Amino acid sequence: MMTQLGIQIIPTMPVDEVIATAVMAEELGYDFCLLADEGFMPDVYVALSAIAQRTQRMRLGPVTNGYTRHPAVTATAIATLDDLSGGRALATLVAGGSMVLNPMGIPREAPLTVMRETVAILRALWSGEEVSWQGKRYALQRARLHSQRRHNIPIWLAVRGEKMLELAGQEADGVVLVAKSDVGPALAIVDQAASGRSTPCQRIYMDRIAYTPKLLEEASALYAYVLMDSPPRMLDGLGISADEIAQIRQAMATGGPKAAMPFVRPEMIQRYQLAGTPEECRQAIRALVDEHALDAVVMNITTPGIEANRQLLTDIYSLVHG
């Protein structure tokens, strides 16, 4: 199984732990590190700059959106990271979620337009040319990056909706897929939109693995959020009834994740994400890579604590490459 392996760090831990976790990932052989731009958690570009100076090989980049930062600001920040890291920057864009946008009072309006125009602005500014550009939401007037060179930085889109998947197929260097049962249907949309492209859109699968009782309990608590945010296509692929969905949503609305957990069965979790015994997880990863010709696998790292992160990174590497 020849596929790249990366991590996405959700920076719920102090910034020094974020940096140490990324450095450990490179030492263990990981190919790239993504860092979530979560608004009120440690700043993504400050942390990535420190990581760039303590690593030599991994690709590095934010998972960010076009709402909380103007795309021109994002273009400048990622170009700076690219300079600092010796050309190792990678950009991953998401549509923006309520966890980040709501505390800032930012409405999630016209997400497809925001995503499309963010991609356009990043590429235009990274060309090194002076840019005057007018979109529906953003505009540039004689804008140019003060960088030493042009930047050929890959852009990945982590998306779920049909229109967003089509955009990824048409415009992105890679598409990041986030539900095990939906990889096939989502890639079918991407592939159809990508027909006729001269360069392929890379296929990346992102997941949060659960192979211990504690991790399985965490997955059960998070499952209700899946039902709150997923488009109908993804809900259909989960293999649960409309009554079960309504039951979990109602429990979530009245009592939060803990109230919803009793209604979440292990097989529900396994259909959505990598979960089960270590061997079951290993087999599921290999099946996904082989069946869908995946170019990379990304694992979410949210566990605070250096030693806990070291163990998780070691276990994941063994499951994927062992």
PDB file of C-alpha atoms in Angstrom, residues 81-296:
ATOM      1  CA  LEU A  81       4.989  29.946   5.280  1.00  0.00           C
ATOM      2  CA  ASP A  82       6.130  28.622   1.900  1.00  0.00           C
ATOM      3  CA  ASP A  83       9.166  30.916   1.962  1.00  0.00           C
ATOM      4  CA  LEU A  84       9.980  30.040   5.571  1.00  0.00           C
ATOM      5  CA  SER A  85       9.658  26.279   5.028  1.00  0.00           C
ATOM      6  CA  GLY A  86      11.591  26.114   1.762  1.00  0.00           C
ATOM      7  CA  GLY A  87       8.582  25.456  -0.454  1.00  0.00           C
ATOM      8  CA  ARG A  88       6.688  23.002   1.768  1.00  0.00           C
ATOM      9  CA  ALA A  89       3.384  24.900   2.164  1.00  0.00           C
ATOM     10  CA  LEU A  90       0.011  23.276   1.507  1.00  0.00           C
ATOM     11  CA  ALA A  91      -3.401  24.981   1.666  1.00  0.00           C
ATOM     12  CA  THR A  92      -6.589  23.180   2.701  1.00  0.00           C
ATOM     13  CA  LEU A  93      -9.875  25.088   2.494  1.00  0.00           C
ATOM     14  CA  VAL A  94     -13.147  24.308   4.256  1.00  0.00           C
ATOM     15  CA  ALA A  95     -16.539  25.954   3.929  1.00  0.00           C
ATOM     16  CA  GLY A  96     -16.499  27.195   7.534  1.00  0.00           C
ATOM     17  CA  GLY A  97     -18.456  25.737  10.431  1.00  0.00           C
ATOM     18  CA  SER A  98     -20.588  27.034  13.264  1.00  0.00           C
ATOM     19  CA  MET A  99     -17.919  26.316  15.892  1.00  0.00           C
ATOM     20  CA  VAL A 100     -15.709  28.993  14.339  1.00  0.00           C
ATOM     21  CA  LEU A 101     -18.174  31.396  12.751  1.00  0.00           C
ATOM     22  CA  ASN A 102     -20.877  31.706  15.426  1.00  0.00           C
ATOM     23  CA  PRO A 103     -18.674  33.166  18.195  1.00  0.00           C
ATOM     24  CA  MET A 104     -17.550  35.853  15.745  1.00  0.00           C
ATOM     25  CA  GLY A 105     -21.084  36.625  14.604  1.00  0.00           C
ATOM     26  CA  ILE A 106     -20.215  35.753  11.000  1.00  0.00           C
ATOM     27  CA  PRO A 107     -23.118  34.344   8.938  1.00  0.00           C
ATOM     28  CA  ARG A 108     -22.234  31.428   6.649  1.00  0.00           C
ATOM     29  CA  GLU A 109     -23.574  33.094   3.520  1.00  0.00           C
ATOM     30  CA  ALA A 110     -22.933  31.918  -0.071  1.00  0.00           C
ATOM     31  CA  PRO A 111     -20.359  29.256   0.896  1.00  0.00           C
ATOM     32  CA  LEU A 112     -19.854  28.076  -2.694  1.00  0.00           C
ATOM     33  CA  THR A 113     -19.071  31.632  -3.826  1.00  0.00           C
ATOM     34  CA  VAL A 114     -16.710  32.133  -0.889  1.00  0.00           C
ATOM     35  CA  MET A 115     -14.868  28.906  -1.679  1.00  0.00           C
ATOM     36  CA  ARG A 116     -14.641  29.534  -5.419  1.00  0.00           C
ATOM     37  CA  GLU A 117     -13.397  33.096  -5.008  1.00  0.00           C
ATOM     38  CA  THR A 118     -10.932  32.134  -2.280  1.00  0.00           C
ATOM     39  CA  VAL A 119      -9.327  29.595  -4.623  1.00  0.00           C
ATOM     40  CA  ALA A 120      -9.186  32.182  -7.418  1.00  0.00           C
ATOM     41  CA  ILE A 121      -7.576  34.847  -5.213  1.00  0.00           C
ATOM     42  CA  LEU A 122      -4.964  32.482  -3.779  1.00  0.00           C
ATOM     43  CA  ARG A 123      -3.861  31.342  -7.220  1.00  0.00           C
ATOM     44  CA  ALA A 124      -3.876  34.859  -8.684  1.00  0.00           C
ATOM     45  CA  LEU A 125      -1.722  36.317  -5.913  1.00  0.00           C
ATOM     46  CA  TRP A 126       0.664  33.354  -5.832  1.00  0.00           C
ATOM     47  CA  SER A 127       1.400  33.989  -9.531  1.00  0.00           C
ATOM     48  CA  GLY A 128       3.568  36.908  -8.474  1.00  0.00           C
ATOM     49  CA  GLU A 129       1.752  39.275 -10.831  1.00  0.00           C
ATOM     50  CA  GLU A 130      -0.133  42.438  -9.981  1.00  0.00           C
ATOM     51  CA  VAL A 131      -3.812  41.524  -9.685  1.00  0.00           C
ATOM     52  CA  SER A 132      -6.973  43.562 -10.201  1.00  0.00           C
ATOM     53  CA  TRP A 133      -9.956  41.292  -9.785  1.00  0.00           C
ATOM     54  CA  GLN A 134     -13.663  41.616  -9.065  1.00  0.00           C
ATOM     55  CA  GLY A 135     -15.843  38.823  -7.709  1.00  0.00           C
ATOM     56  CA  LYS A 136     -19.277  38.666  -6.133  1.00  0.00           C
ATOM     57  CA  ARG A 137     -17.894  38.848  -2.595  1.00  0.00           C
ATOM     58  CA  TYR A 138     -14.254  39.945  -2.825  1.00  0.00           C
ATOM     59  CA  ALA A 139     -12.220  42.366  -4.921  1.00  0.00           C
ATOM     60  CA  LEU A 140      -8.536  43.138  -5.471  1.00  0.00           C
ATOM     61  CA  GLN A 141      -7.163  46.396  -6.804  1.00  0.00           C
ATOM     62  CA  ARG A 142      -3.588  46.348  -8.067  1.00  0.00           C
ATOM     63  CA  ALA A 143      -2.638  43.811  -5.428  1.00  0.00           C
ATOM     64  CA  ARG A 144       0.710  42.021  -5.428  1.00  0.00           C
ATOM     65  CA  LEU A 145       2.502  39.886  -2.874  1.00  0.00           C
ATOM     66  CA  HIS A 146       5.883  41.102  -1.668  1.00  0.00           C
ATOM     67  CA  SER A 147       7.471  37.683  -1.958  1.00  0.00           C
ATOM     68  CA  GLN A 148      10.763  36.586  -3.431  1.00  0.00           C
ATOM     69  CA  ARG A 149       9.211  34.162  -5.904  1.00  0.00           C
ATOM     70  CA  ARG A 150       6.109  32.698  -7.481  1.00  0.00           C
ATOM     71  CA  HIS A 151       4.384  30.074  -5.376  1.00  0.00           C
ATOM     72  CA  ASN A 152       3.079  26.788  -6.747  1.00  0.00           C
ATOM     73  CA  ILE A 153       1.223  25.783  -3.581  1.00  0.00           C
ATOM     74  CA  PRO A 154      -1.264  22.882  -3.753  1.00  0.00           C
ATOM     75  CA  ILE A 155      -4.854  23.684  -2.780  1.00  0.00           C
ATOM     76  CA  TRP A 156      -7.001  20.958  -1.254  1.00  0.00           C
ATOM     77  CA  LEU A 157     -10.722  21.329  -0.593  1.00  0.00           C
ATOM     78  CA  ALA A 158     -12.226  19.474   2.389  1.00  0.00           C
ATOM     79  CA  VAL A 159     -15.881  19.436   1.333  1.00  0.00           C
ATOM     80  CA  ARG A 160     -19.081  17.376   1.485  1.00  0.00           C
ATOM     81  CA  GLY A 161     -21.915  19.005  -0.486  1.00  0.00           C
ATOM     82  CA  GLU A 162     -22.468  18.128  -4.139  1.00  0.00           C
ATOM     83  CA  LYS A 163     -21.667  21.606  -5.505  1.00  0.00           C
ATOM     84  CA  MET A 164     -18.532  21.824  -3.389  1.00  0.00           C
ATOM     85  CA  LEU A 165     -17.396  18.383  -4.574  1.00  0.00           C
ATOM     86  CA  GLU A 166     -17.947  19.492  -8.169  1.00  0.00           C
ATOM     87  CA  LEU A 167     -15.822  22.574  -7.513  1.00  0.00           C
ATOM     88  CA  ALA A 168     -13.067  20.371  -6.107  1.00  0.00           C
ATOM     89  CA  GLY A 169     -13.145  18.222  -9.219  1.00  0.00           C
ATOM     90  CA  GLN A 170     -12.944  21.280 -11.451  1.00  0.00           C
ATOM     91  CA  GLU A 171     -10.460  23.473  -9.594  1.00  0.00           C
ATOM     92  CA  ALA A 172      -8.626  21.817  -6.695  1.00  0.00           C
ATOM     93  CA  ASP A 173      -5.316  19.987  -6.574  1.00  0.00           C
ATOM     94  CA  GLY A 174      -6.859  17.587  -4.081  1.00  0.00           C
ATOM     95  CA  VAL A 175     -10.190  16.734  -2.466  1.00  0.00           C
ATOM     96  CA  VAL A 176     -10.390  15.730   1.196  1.00  0.00           C
ATOM     97  CA  LEU A 177     -13.186  13.274   2.011  1.00  0.00           C
ATOM     98  CA  VAL A 178     -14.449  12.935   5.556  1.00  0.00           C
ATOM     99  CA  ALA A 179     -16.896  10.016   5.860  1.00  0.00           C
ATOM    100  CA  LYS A 180     -15.959   6.365   5.297  1.00  0.00           C
ATOM    101  CA  SER A 181     -19.345   5.323   3.926  1.00  0.00           C
ATOM    102  CA  ASP A 182     -19.408   8.313   1.571  1.00  0.00           C
ATOM    103  CA  VAL A 183     -15.996   8.011  -0.094  1.00  0.00           C
ATOM    104  CA  GLY A 184     -17.330   6.220  -3.183  1.00  0.00           C
ATOM    105  CA  PRO A 185     -20.387   8.450  -3.805  1.00  0.00           C
ATOM    106  CA  ALA A 186     -18.361  11.610  -3.173  1.00  0.00           C
ATOM    107  CA  LEU A 187     -15.560  10.561  -5.522  1.00  0.00           C
ATOM    108  CA  ALA A 188     -18.096   9.781  -8.241  1.00  0.00           C
ATOM    109  CA  ILE A 189     -19.178  13.440  -8.132  1.00  0.00           C
ATOM    110  CA  VAL A 190     -15.569  14.657  -8.120  1.00  0.00           C
ATOM    111  CA  ASP A 191     -14.526  12.397 -10.984  1.00  0.00           C
ATOM    112  CA  GLN A 192     -17.428  13.445 -13.175  1.00  0.00           C
ATOM    113  CA  ALA A 193     -16.620  17.119 -12.615  1.00  0.00           C
ATOM    114  CA  ALA A 194     -12.912  16.483 -13.243  1.00  0.00           C
ATOM    115  CA  SER A 195     -13.378  14.776 -16.631  1.00  0.00           C
ATOM    116  CA  GLY A 196     -11.202  16.455 -19.215  1.00  0.00           C
ATOM    117  CA  ARG A 197      -8.700  17.901 -16.746  1.00  0.00           C
ATOM    118  CA  SER A 198      -5.057  17.613 -17.740  1.00  0.00           C
ATOM    119  CA  THR A 199      -3.932  17.015 -14.144  1.00  0.00           C
ATOM    120  CA  PRO A 200      -5.757  14.683 -11.751  1.00  0.00           C
ATOM    121  CA  CYS A 201      -7.351  15.799  -8.516  1.00  0.00           C
ATOM    122  CA  GLN A 202      -5.643  13.960  -5.660  1.00  0.00           C
ATOM    123  CA  ARG A 203      -7.800  11.791  -3.392  1.00  0.00           C
ATOM    124  CA  ILE A 204      -7.320  12.285   0.344  1.00  0.00           C
ATOM    125  CA  TYR A 205      -9.261  10.591   3.118  1.00  0.00           C
ATOM    126  CA  MET A 206      -9.453  12.278   6.535  1.00  0.00           C
ATOM    127  CA  ASP A 207     -10.689  10.486   9.640  1.00  0.00           C
ATOM    128  CA  ARG A 208     -10.553  10.333  13.407  1.00  0.00           C
ATOM    129  CA  ILE A 209      -9.546   6.788  14.332  1.00  0.00           C
ATOM    130  CA  ALA A 210     -11.042   4.953  17.338  1.00  0.00           C
ATOM    131  CA  TYR A 211      -9.394   1.709  18.465  1.00  0.00           C
ATOM    132  CA  THR A 212      -9.409   1.935  22.278  1.00  0.00           C
ATOM    133  CA  PRO A 213     -12.376   2.118  24.686  1.00  0.00           C
ATOM    134  CA  LYS A 214     -11.648   5.788  25.392  1.00  0.00           C
ATOM    135  CA  LEU A 215     -11.404   6.706  21.708  1.00  0.00           C
ATOM    136  CA  LEU A 216     -14.577   4.738  20.931  1.00  0.00           C
ATOM    137  CA  GLU A 217     -16.410   6.619  23.682  1.00  0.00           C
ATOM    138  CA  GLU A 218     -15.232   9.924  22.214  1.00  0.00           C
ATOM    139  CA  ALA A 219     -16.401   8.811  18.770  1.00  0.00           C
ATOM    140  CA  SER A 220     -19.816   7.976  20.181  1.00  0.00           C
ATOM    141  CA  ALA A 221     -20.096  11.448  21.712  1.00  0.00           C
ATOM    142  CA  LEU A 222     -19.137  13.098  18.431  1.00  0.00           C
ATOM    143  CA  TYR A 223     -21.447  11.011  16.253  1.00  0.00           C
ATOM    144  CA  ALA A 224     -24.464  13.211  16.918  1.00  0.00           C
ATOM    145  CA  TYR A 225     -22.648  16.136  15.302  1.00  0.00           C
ATOM    146  CA  VAL A 226     -22.413  14.046  12.131  1.00  0.00           C
ATOM    147  CA  LEU A 227     -26.191  13.849  11.954  1.00  0.00           C
ATOM    148  CA  MET A 228     -26.565  17.571  12.618  1.00  0.00           C
ATOM    149  CA  ASP A 229     -24.229  18.716   9.826  1.00  0.00           C
ATOM    150  CA  SER A 230     -24.221  16.095   7.057  1.00  0.00           C
ATOM    151  CA  PRO A 231     -25.966  16.549   3.687  1.00  0.00           C
ATOM    152  CA  PRO A 232     -28.731  14.055   2.735  1.00  0.00           C
ATOM    153  CA  ARG A 233     -26.388  11.998   0.512  1.00  0.00           C
ATOM    154  CA  MET A 234     -24.098  11.286   3.458  1.00  0.00           C
ATOM    155  CA  LEU A 235     -27.007  10.480   5.778  1.00  0.00           C
ATOM    156  CA  ASP A 236     -28.317   7.950   3.255  1.00  0.00           C
ATOM    157  CA  GLY A 237     -24.938   6.224   3.249  1.00  0.00           C
ATOM    158  CA  LEU A 238     -24.879   5.794   7.019  1.00  0.00           C
ATOM    159  CA  GLY A 239     -27.427   3.017   6.829  1.00  0.00           C
ATOM    160  CA  ILE A 240     -29.667   4.192   9.673  1.00  0.00           C
ATOM    161  CA  SER A 241     -33.358   4.936   9.583  1.00  0.00           C
ATOM    162  CA  ALA A 242     -35.052   8.309   9.580  1.00  0.00           C
ATOM    163  CA  ASP A 243     -36.504   7.463  13.015  1.00  0.00           C
ATOM    164  CA  GLU A 244     -33.035   6.763  14.418  1.00  0.00           C
ATOM    165  CA  ILE A 245     -31.704  10.024  12.993  1.00  0.00           C
ATOM    166  CA  ALA A 246     -34.632  11.935  14.506  1.00  0.00           C
ATOM    167  CA  GLN A 247     -34.130  10.205  17.879  1.00  0.00           C
ATOM    168  CA  ILE A 248     -30.435  11.112  18.072  1.00  0.00           C
ATOM    169  CA  ARG A 249     -31.065  14.667  16.891  1.00  0.00           C
ATOM    170  CA  GLN A 250     -33.785  15.157  19.493  1.00  0.00           C
ATOM    171  CA  ALA A 251     -31.548  13.848  22.272  1.00  0.00           C
ATOM    172  CA  MET A 252     -28.753  16.104  21.072  1.00  0.00           C
ATOM    173  CA  ALA A 253     -31.042  19.138  21.043  1.00  0.00           C
ATOM    174  CA  THR A 254     -32.341  18.550  24.559  1.00  0.00           C
ATOM    175  CA  GLY A 255     -29.279  17.205  26.377  1.00  0.00           C
ATOM    176  CA  GLY A 256     -26.214  17.505  24.163  1.00  0.00           C
ATOM    177  CA  PRO A 257     -23.796  14.717  23.141  1.00  0.00           C
ATOM    178  CA  LYS A 258     -24.085  12.789  26.426  1.00  0.00           C
ATOM    179  CA  ALA A 259     -27.844  12.480  26.006  1.00  0.00           C
ATOM    180  CA  ALA A 260     -27.409  11.229  22.436  1.00  0.00           C
ATOM    181  CA  MET A 261     -24.730   8.635  23.218  1.00  0.00           C
ATOM    182  CA  PRO A 262     -27.080   5.839  24.424  1.00  0.00           C
ATOM    183  CA  PHE A 263     -28.731   5.806  20.980  1.00  0.00           C
ATOM    184  CA  VAL A 264     -25.435   5.449  19.087  1.00  0.00           C
ATOM    185  CA  ARG A 265     -24.588   1.819  18.363  1.00  0.00           C
ATOM    186  CA  PRO A 266     -21.010   0.631  17.581  1.00  0.00           C
ATOM    187  CA  GLU A 267     -21.958  -0.349  14.024  1.00  0.00           C
ATOM    188  CA  MET A 268     -23.167   3.206  13.381  1.00  0.00           C
ATOM    189  CA  ILE A 269     -19.750   4.558  14.285  1.00  0.00           C
ATOM    190  CA  GLN A 270     -17.933   1.929  12.208  1.00  0.00           C
ATOM    191  CA  ARG A 271     -19.925   2.818   9.119  1.00  0.00           C
ATOM    192  CA  TYR A 272     -19.005   6.486   9.442  1.00  0.00           C
ATOM    193  CA  GLN A 273     -15.371   6.289  10.543  1.00  0.00           C
ATOM    194  CA  LEU A 274     -12.426   4.025  11.285  1.00  0.00           C
ATOM    195  CA  ALA A 275     -13.401   2.274  14.500  1.00  0.00           C
ATOM    196  CA  GLY A 276     -13.093  -1.118  16.149  1.00  0.00           C
ATOM    197  CA  THR A 277     -10.118  -3.265  17.087  1.00  0.00           C
ATOM    198  CA  PRO A 278      -6.688  -2.260  15.773  1.00  0.00           C
ATOM    199  CA  GLU A 279      -6.849  -5.060  13.201  1.00  0.00           C
ATOM    200  CA  GLU A 280     -10.318  -3.996  12.052  1.00  0.00           C
ATOM    201  CA  CYS A 281      -9.032  -0.457  11.609  1.00  0.00           C
ATOM    202  CA  ARG A 282      -5.979  -1.699   9.694  1.00  0.00           C
ATOM    203  CA  GLN A 283      -8.126  -3.717   7.313  1.00  0.00           C
ATOM    204  CA  ALA A 284     -10.571  -0.844   6.824  1.00  0.00           C
ATOM    205  CA  ILE A 285      -7.755   1.568   5.911  1.00  0.00           C
ATOM    206  CA  ARG A 286      -6.272  -0.844   3.392  1.00  0.00           C
ATOM    207  CA  ALA A 287      -9.679  -1.528   1.864  1.00  0.00           C
ATOM    208  CA  LEU A 288     -10.354   2.191   1.439  1.00  0.00           C
ATOM    209  CA  VAL A 289      -6.960   2.869  -0.135  1.00  0.00           C
ATOM    210  CA  ASP A 290      -7.205  -0.068  -2.530  1.00  0.00           C
ATOM    211  CA  GLU A 291     -10.845   0.375  -3.529  1.00  0.00           C
ATOM    212  CA  HIS A 292     -10.699   4.126  -4.106  1.00  0.00           C
ATOM    213  CA  ALA A 293      -7.059   4.584  -5.197  1.00  0.00           C
ATOM    214  CA  LEU A 294      -6.431   7.074  -2.394  1.00  0.00           C
ATOM    215  CA  ASP A 295      -3.310   9.215  -2.635  1.00  0.00           C
ATOM    216  CA  ALA A 296      -3.158  10.105   1.059  1.00  0.00           C
TER     217      ALA A 296
END
